[in-house]
Tab-separated table of C-alpha atoms in Angstrom:
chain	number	residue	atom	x	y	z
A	683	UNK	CA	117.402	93.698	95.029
A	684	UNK	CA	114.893	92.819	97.621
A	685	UNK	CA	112.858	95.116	99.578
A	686	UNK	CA	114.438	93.470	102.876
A	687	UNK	CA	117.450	95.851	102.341
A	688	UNK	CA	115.681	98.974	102.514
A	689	UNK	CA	114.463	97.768	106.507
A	690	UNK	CA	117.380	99.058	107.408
A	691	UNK	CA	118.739	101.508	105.209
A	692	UNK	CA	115.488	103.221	104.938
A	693	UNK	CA	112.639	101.855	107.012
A	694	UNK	CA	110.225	104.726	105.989
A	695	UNK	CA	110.613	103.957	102.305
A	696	UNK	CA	110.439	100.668	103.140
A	697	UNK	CA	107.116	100.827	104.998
A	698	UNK	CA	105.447	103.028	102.208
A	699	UNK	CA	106.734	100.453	99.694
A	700	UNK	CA	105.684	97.276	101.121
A	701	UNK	CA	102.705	98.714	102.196
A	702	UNK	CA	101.854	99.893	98.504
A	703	UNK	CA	102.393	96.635	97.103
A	704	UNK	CA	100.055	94.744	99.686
A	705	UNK	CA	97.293	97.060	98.957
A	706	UNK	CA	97.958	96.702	94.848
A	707	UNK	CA	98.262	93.276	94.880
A	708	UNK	CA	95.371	92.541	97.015
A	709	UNK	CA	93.287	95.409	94.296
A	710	UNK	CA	94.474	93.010	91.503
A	711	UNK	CA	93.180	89.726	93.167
A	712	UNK	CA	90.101	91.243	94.399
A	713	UNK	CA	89.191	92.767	90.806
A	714	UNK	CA	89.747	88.883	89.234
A	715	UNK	CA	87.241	87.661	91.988
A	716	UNK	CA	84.828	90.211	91.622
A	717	UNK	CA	84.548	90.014	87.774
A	718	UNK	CA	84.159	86.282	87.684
A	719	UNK	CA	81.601	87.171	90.469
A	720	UNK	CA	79.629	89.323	88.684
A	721	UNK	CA	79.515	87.059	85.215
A	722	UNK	CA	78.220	84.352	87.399
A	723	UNK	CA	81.354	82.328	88.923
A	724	UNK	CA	80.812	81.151	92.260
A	725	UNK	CA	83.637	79.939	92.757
A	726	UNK	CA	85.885	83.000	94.217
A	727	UNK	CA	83.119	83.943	96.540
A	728	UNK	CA	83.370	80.119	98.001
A	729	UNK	CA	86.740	80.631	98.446
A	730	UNK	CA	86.555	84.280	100.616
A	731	UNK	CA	88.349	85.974	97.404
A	732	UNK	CA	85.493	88.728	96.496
A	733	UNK	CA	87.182	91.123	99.411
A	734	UNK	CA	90.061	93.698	99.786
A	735	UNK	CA	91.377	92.123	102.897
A	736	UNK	CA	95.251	91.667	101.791
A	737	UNK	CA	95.369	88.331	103.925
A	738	UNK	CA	93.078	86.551	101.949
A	739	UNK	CA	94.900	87.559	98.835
A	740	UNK	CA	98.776	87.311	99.913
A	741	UNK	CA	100.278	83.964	99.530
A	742	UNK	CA	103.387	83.525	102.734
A	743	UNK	CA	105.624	82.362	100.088
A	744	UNK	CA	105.349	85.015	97.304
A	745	UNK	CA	105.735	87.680	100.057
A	746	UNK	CA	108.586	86.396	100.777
A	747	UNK	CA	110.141	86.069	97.342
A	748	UNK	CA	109.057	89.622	97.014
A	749	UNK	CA	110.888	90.709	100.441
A	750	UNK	CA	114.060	88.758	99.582
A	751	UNK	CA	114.152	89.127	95.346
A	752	UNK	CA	112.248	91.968	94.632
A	753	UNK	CA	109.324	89.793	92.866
A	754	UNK	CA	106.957	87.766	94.089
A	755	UNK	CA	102.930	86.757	93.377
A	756	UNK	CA	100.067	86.547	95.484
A	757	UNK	CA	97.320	83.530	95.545
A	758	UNK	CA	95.819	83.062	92.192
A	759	UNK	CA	92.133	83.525	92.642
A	760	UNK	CA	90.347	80.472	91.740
A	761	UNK	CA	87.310	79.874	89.308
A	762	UNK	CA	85.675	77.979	87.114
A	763	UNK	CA	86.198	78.464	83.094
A	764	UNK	CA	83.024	76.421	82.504
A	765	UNK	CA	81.188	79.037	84.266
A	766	UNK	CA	82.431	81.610	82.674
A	767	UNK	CA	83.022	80.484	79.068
A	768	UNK	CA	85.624	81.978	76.210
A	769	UNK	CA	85.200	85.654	76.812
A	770	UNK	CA	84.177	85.752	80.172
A	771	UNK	CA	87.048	84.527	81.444
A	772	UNK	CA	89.132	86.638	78.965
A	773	UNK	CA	87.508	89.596	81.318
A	774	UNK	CA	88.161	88.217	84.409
A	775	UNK	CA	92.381	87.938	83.413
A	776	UNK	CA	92.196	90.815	82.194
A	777	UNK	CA	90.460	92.574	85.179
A	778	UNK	CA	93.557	92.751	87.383
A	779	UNK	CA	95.940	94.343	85.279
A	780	UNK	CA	93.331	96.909	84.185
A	781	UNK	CA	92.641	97.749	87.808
A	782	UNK	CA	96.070	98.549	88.474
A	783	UNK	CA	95.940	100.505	85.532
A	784	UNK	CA	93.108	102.664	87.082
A	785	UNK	CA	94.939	102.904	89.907
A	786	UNK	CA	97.561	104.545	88.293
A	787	UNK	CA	95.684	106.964	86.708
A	788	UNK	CA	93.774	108.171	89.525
A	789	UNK	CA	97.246	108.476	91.240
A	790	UNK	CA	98.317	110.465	88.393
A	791	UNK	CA	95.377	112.865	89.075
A	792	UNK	CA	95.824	112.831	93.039
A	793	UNK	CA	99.527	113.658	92.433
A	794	UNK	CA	98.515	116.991	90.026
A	795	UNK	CA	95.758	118.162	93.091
A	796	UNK	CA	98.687	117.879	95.866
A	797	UNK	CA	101.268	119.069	93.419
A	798	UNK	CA	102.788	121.517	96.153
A	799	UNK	CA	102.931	118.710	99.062
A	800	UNK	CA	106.633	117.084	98.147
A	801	UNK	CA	105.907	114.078	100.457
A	802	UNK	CA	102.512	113.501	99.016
A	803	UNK	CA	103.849	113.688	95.473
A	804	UNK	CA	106.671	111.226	95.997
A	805	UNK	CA	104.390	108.659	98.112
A	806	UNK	CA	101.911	108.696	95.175
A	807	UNK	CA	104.593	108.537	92.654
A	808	UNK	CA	105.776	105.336	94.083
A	809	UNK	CA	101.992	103.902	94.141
A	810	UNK	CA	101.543	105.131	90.551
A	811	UNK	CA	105.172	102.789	89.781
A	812	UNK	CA	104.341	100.015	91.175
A	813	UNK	CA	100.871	99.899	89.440
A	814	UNK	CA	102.308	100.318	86.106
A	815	UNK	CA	104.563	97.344	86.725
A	816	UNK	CA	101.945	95.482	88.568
A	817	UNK	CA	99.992	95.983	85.421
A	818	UNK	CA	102.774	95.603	82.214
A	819	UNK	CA	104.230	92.963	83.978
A	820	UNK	CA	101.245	90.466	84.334
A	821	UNK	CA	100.616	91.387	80.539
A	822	UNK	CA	103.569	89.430	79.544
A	823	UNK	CA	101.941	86.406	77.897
A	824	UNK	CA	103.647	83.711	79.548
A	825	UNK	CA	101.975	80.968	81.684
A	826	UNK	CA	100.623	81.751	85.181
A	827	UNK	CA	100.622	85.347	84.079
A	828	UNK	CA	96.899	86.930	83.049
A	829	UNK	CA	98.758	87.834	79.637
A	830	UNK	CA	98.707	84.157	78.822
A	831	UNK	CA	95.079	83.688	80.093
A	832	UNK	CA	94.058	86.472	77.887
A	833	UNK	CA	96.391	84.897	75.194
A	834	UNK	CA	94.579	81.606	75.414
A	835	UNK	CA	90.931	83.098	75.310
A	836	UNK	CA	92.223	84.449	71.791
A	837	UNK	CA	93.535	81.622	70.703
A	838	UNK	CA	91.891	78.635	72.275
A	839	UNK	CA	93.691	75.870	70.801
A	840	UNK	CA	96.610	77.990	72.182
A	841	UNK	CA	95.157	77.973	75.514
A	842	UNK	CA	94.451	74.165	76.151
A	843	UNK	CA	97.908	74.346	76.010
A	844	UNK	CA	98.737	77.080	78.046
A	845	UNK	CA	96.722	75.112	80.673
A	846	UNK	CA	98.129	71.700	80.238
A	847	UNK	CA	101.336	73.190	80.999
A	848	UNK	CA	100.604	75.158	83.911
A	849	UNK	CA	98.704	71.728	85.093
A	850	UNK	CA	102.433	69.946	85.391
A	851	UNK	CA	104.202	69.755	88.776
A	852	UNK	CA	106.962	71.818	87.601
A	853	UNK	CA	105.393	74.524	86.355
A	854	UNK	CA	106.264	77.042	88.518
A	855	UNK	CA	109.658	76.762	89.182
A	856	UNK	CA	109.895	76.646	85.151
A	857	UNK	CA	108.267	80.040	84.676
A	858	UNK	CA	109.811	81.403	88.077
A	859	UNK	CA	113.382	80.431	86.487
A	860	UNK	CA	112.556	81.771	83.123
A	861	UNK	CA	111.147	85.132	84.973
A	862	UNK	CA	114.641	85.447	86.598
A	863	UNK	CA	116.686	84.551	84.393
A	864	UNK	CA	114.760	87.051	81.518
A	865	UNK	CA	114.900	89.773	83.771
A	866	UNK	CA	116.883	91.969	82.294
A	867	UNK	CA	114.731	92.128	78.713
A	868	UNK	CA	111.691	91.961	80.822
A	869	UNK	CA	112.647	95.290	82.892
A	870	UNK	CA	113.448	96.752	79.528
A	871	UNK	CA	110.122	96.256	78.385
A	872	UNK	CA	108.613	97.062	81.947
A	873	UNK	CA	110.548	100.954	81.509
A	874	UNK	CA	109.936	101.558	78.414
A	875	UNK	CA	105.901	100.784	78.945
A	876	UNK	CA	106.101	102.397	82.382
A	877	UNK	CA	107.631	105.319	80.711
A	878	UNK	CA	105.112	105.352	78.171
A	879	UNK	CA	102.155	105.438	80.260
A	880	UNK	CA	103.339	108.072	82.265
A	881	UNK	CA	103.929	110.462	79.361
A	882	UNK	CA	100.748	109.410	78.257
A	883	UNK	CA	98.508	110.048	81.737
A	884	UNK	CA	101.238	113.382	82.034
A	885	UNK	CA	103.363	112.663	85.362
């Protein structure tokens, strides 16, 4: 289910909501640009990435997808593997999930200082969700996801591969199909972690 049926059903949630997800997904971009950044990749700072303004991180059509499926992407940030070499850019994937994953642990914190304010507590609770799934989900090592970036910086002969793939005009629409139709396992896997880390950062 899209967030597009909440607009009317519940505009508030759907406000906080959307409005959550901008801000995370434009954290996750901006932490990719400023990594490769600071290990010496001009290339995001070329392209106006190393900033948290959402606009330059939201792509029309992922926003979209998100609105009307419930998923969706922002713009990749672009850079430069030769700049960056094996491990570098193994950091730089890895940099946006592991922001989100801050993010949900200071929201885990905030939402333990403002125990006693219920509408605090919820708002937060639905920040420290979508972070978590912001950050399991791009884990999953499948192409265009930073768990197959990290996947090929492990395993480089892996990786060429990975990117020679990702380099066809099809792509895309391959891993958005697979994504949909795998949804089910996938939000298994997403619960269970979610649940995990919650336990785990004591929400």
């Amino acid at each position: 289910m899209g967030l597009i049926n909440l607009l009317t059903s519940n505009p508030l949630a759907f406000v906080i909501i959307a409005a959550a997800l901008v801000l995370s997904l434009a954290f996750h971009e901006f932490a990719h640009a400023y990594v490769a950044d600071r290990l010496g990749d001009p290339t995001p700072r070329r392209y106006g990435r190393v900033t948290l303004n959402p606009i330059k991180h939201l792509d029309p059509f992922g926003t979209l997808l998100l609105l009307l499926a419930g998923f969706g992407f922002a713009k990749p940030v672009p850079i430069n593997p030769n700049n960056l070499g094996r491990w570098g850019t193994l950091w730089v994937a890895a940099a946006g999930p592991i922001s989100n994953l801050l993010i949900a642990v200071l929201t885990a914190v905030l939402m333990k200082v403002f125990a006693g304010n219920f509408l605090a507590v919820q708002i937060l609770g639905i920040v420290l969700g979508i972070n978590v799934v912001l950050a399991v989900f791009n884990l999953i090592p499948i192409p265009l996801l930073d768990g197959s970036r990290i996947l090929g910086a492990l395993v480089p002969s892996l990786g060429r591969s990975l990117a020679q793939f990702e380099a066809q005009p099809f792509s895309f629409l391959i891993v958005m199909a697979f994504i949909y139709l795998a949804r089910d396992p996938i939000g298994v896997i997403i619960n269970n972690v979610q649940n995990w880390v919650e336990r785990l950062i004591g929400v």
